[in-house]
């Protein structure tokens, strides 16, 4: 089954996601499996719920590329970050063929919940830290292509028409 992603410039990607409540219902549990499948199918290292049409504060990640270590982060909050940051190019499954030059912290500490609702606080470095910051942006309706020379520029795509795709109607059928 081919999983279609919500793509730029769909206005849905600009929505701020909402907190997930616990215990997870069956629909949300299935959604996490669906997100993991979508991430692997599209050869991504991270994917947020908004990218498959759900306005929920959660994302999946697997930076190993072995497709064996998917992690899920629910209601994540960055609680600490390094002084040092690095500017590098990033791509996004929701903006194929485009790149953004984004400044990210080299190290971040993330507080999040797992599928059982258990709270964790963990520190991530380098690629994982960059990926998490990219996914955290999705939860706020931001995209890596909004950045210019490292810095976020809200106006960068202002002139671009935001269209509403028929994604949601399709996904309901
Ligand atoms: Zn993305």
XYZ file of C-alpha atoms and ligand atoms in Angstrom:
174
model
C 0.000 0.000 0.000
C 1.385 3.342 -1.040
C 1.064 5.923 1.714
C 0.506 9.446 0.503
C 1.978 12.285 2.532
C 0.646 15.796 3.040
C 2.872 17.997 0.919
C 3.891 21.614 0.716
C 2.166 24.010 0.017
C -0.829 22.340 1.706
C -1.995 24.708 4.434
C -2.524 21.713 6.745
C 1.260 21.603 7.310
C 0.976 25.079 8.876
C -1.356 23.999 11.677
C -0.068 23.719 15.236
C -0.506 20.153 16.501
C -2.400 19.268 19.675
C -1.354 17.267 22.714
C -1.984 13.527 22.707
C -3.979 12.196 25.655
C -3.351 8.957 27.515
C -4.075 6.102 27.576
C -3.780 5.958 23.797
C -6.896 4.791 21.976
C -6.691 2.092 19.282
C -6.828 4.666 16.523
C -3.735 6.487 17.821
C -1.863 3.210 18.379
C -2.598 2.244 14.780
C -1.572 5.712 13.637
C 1.894 5.274 15.194
C 2.388 2.022 13.243
C 1.137 3.777 10.113
C 3.584 6.664 10.622
C 6.506 4.250 11.030
C 5.490 2.453 7.845
C 5.180 5.760 5.979
C 8.618 6.900 7.202
C 10.294 3.701 5.966
C 8.351 3.605 2.722
C 9.516 7.131 1.870
C 13.070 6.497 3.124
C 12.894 9.206 5.748
C 14.608 9.293 9.127
C 11.730 11.064 10.840
C 8.035 11.741 10.308
C 5.494 13.809 12.211
C 1.772 12.984 12.510
C 0.816 16.144 10.611
C 2.585 14.720 7.534
C 0.029 11.908 7.331
C -2.914 14.165 8.115
C -3.177 14.154 11.905
C -2.772 17.285 13.986
C -1.132 15.478 16.926
C 2.049 16.243 18.844
C 3.995 13.116 18.030
C 6.646 11.908 15.616
C 8.607 8.792 14.772
C 12.350 8.608 14.090
C 14.954 6.081 13.013
C 18.332 7.551 12.118
C 19.961 4.118 11.796
C 18.382 3.501 8.379
C 18.322 -0.220 9.229
C 14.541 0.072 9.602
C 14.821 -1.841 12.846
C 14.931 0.823 15.524
C 11.860 3.017 15.195
C 11.313 5.332 18.123
C 8.144 7.238 18.915
C 8.052 10.565 20.741
C 4.744 11.775 22.116
C 4.091 15.284 23.500
C 7.808 16.118 23.175
C 9.388 19.242 24.655
C 13.000 20.380 24.244
C 14.137 21.137 27.791
C 17.799 21.894 27.154
C 20.070 22.693 24.237
C 23.771 23.146 23.554
C 25.380 26.532 23.013
C 26.843 25.320 19.753
C 24.787 24.973 16.653
C 25.467 23.972 13.084
C 23.984 25.230 9.836
C 23.341 22.543 7.260
C 20.943 21.651 4.462
C 17.820 19.676 5.272
C 15.168 18.035 3.196
C 11.621 17.113 4.100
C 9.374 14.289 2.896
C 6.593 16.879 2.695
C 8.611 19.121 0.374
C 10.208 16.788 -2.172
C 13.047 18.244 -4.190
C 13.413 21.276 -1.923
C 16.030 22.076 0.664
C 16.372 24.484 3.532
C 19.567 25.766 5.113
C 18.833 25.425 8.799
C 20.753 26.247 11.956
C 20.202 23.575 14.614
C 21.619 22.907 18.074
C 24.207 20.137 18.115
C 22.776 18.669 21.276
C 19.306 18.768 22.759
C 17.603 17.207 25.743
C 14.076 16.062 25.046
C 11.276 15.295 27.471
C 8.612 13.064 25.912
C 6.165 10.252 26.546
C 6.251 6.755 25.083
C 3.281 4.670 23.906
C 2.474 3.697 27.478
C 2.453 7.316 28.566
C 5.672 6.919 30.530
C 7.767 10.079 30.664
C 11.407 10.070 29.519
C 14.138 12.696 29.412
C 16.960 11.894 27.019
C 19.825 13.731 25.349
C 20.410 13.463 21.600
C 23.376 14.508 19.449
C 24.200 15.419 15.869
C 21.883 13.831 13.285
C 19.304 12.674 15.840
C 19.327 16.122 17.455
C 18.848 17.752 14.038
C 16.082 15.348 13.077
C 14.219 15.964 16.367
C 14.428 19.744 15.915
C 13.084 19.325 12.366
C 10.148 17.228 13.630
C 9.511 19.645 16.514
C 9.136 22.384 13.878
C 6.405 20.307 12.192
C 4.442 20.335 15.472
C 4.458 24.154 15.270
C 3.557 24.322 11.590
C 7.079 25.267 10.521
C 9.062 23.763 7.653
C 12.791 23.557 6.998
C 12.248 25.335 3.680
C 11.114 28.412 5.668
C 14.696 28.951 6.812
C 17.091 31.220 5.040
C 20.861 31.061 5.597
C 20.247 29.172 8.820
C 17.558 31.359 10.314
C 13.810 30.962 10.406
C 11.996 33.401 8.186
C 8.254 33.286 8.574
C 7.778 35.453 5.507
C 9.857 33.367 3.174
C 6.868 31.649 1.574
C 4.294 34.298 2.301
C 3.792 35.112 -1.356
C 3.356 31.456 -2.192
C -0.254 30.397 -2.414
C -1.272 27.993 0.277
C -3.537 25.468 -1.287
C -5.680 22.955 0.452
C -5.224 19.576 -1.127
C -7.853 16.897 -1.217
C -5.625 14.775 1.017
C -8.004 14.470 3.935
C -11.027 13.536 1.881
C -8.925 10.889 0.185
C -7.592 9.475 3.432
C -11.101 9.070 4.791
C -12.115 6.687 2.063
Zn 9.831 17.283 7.496
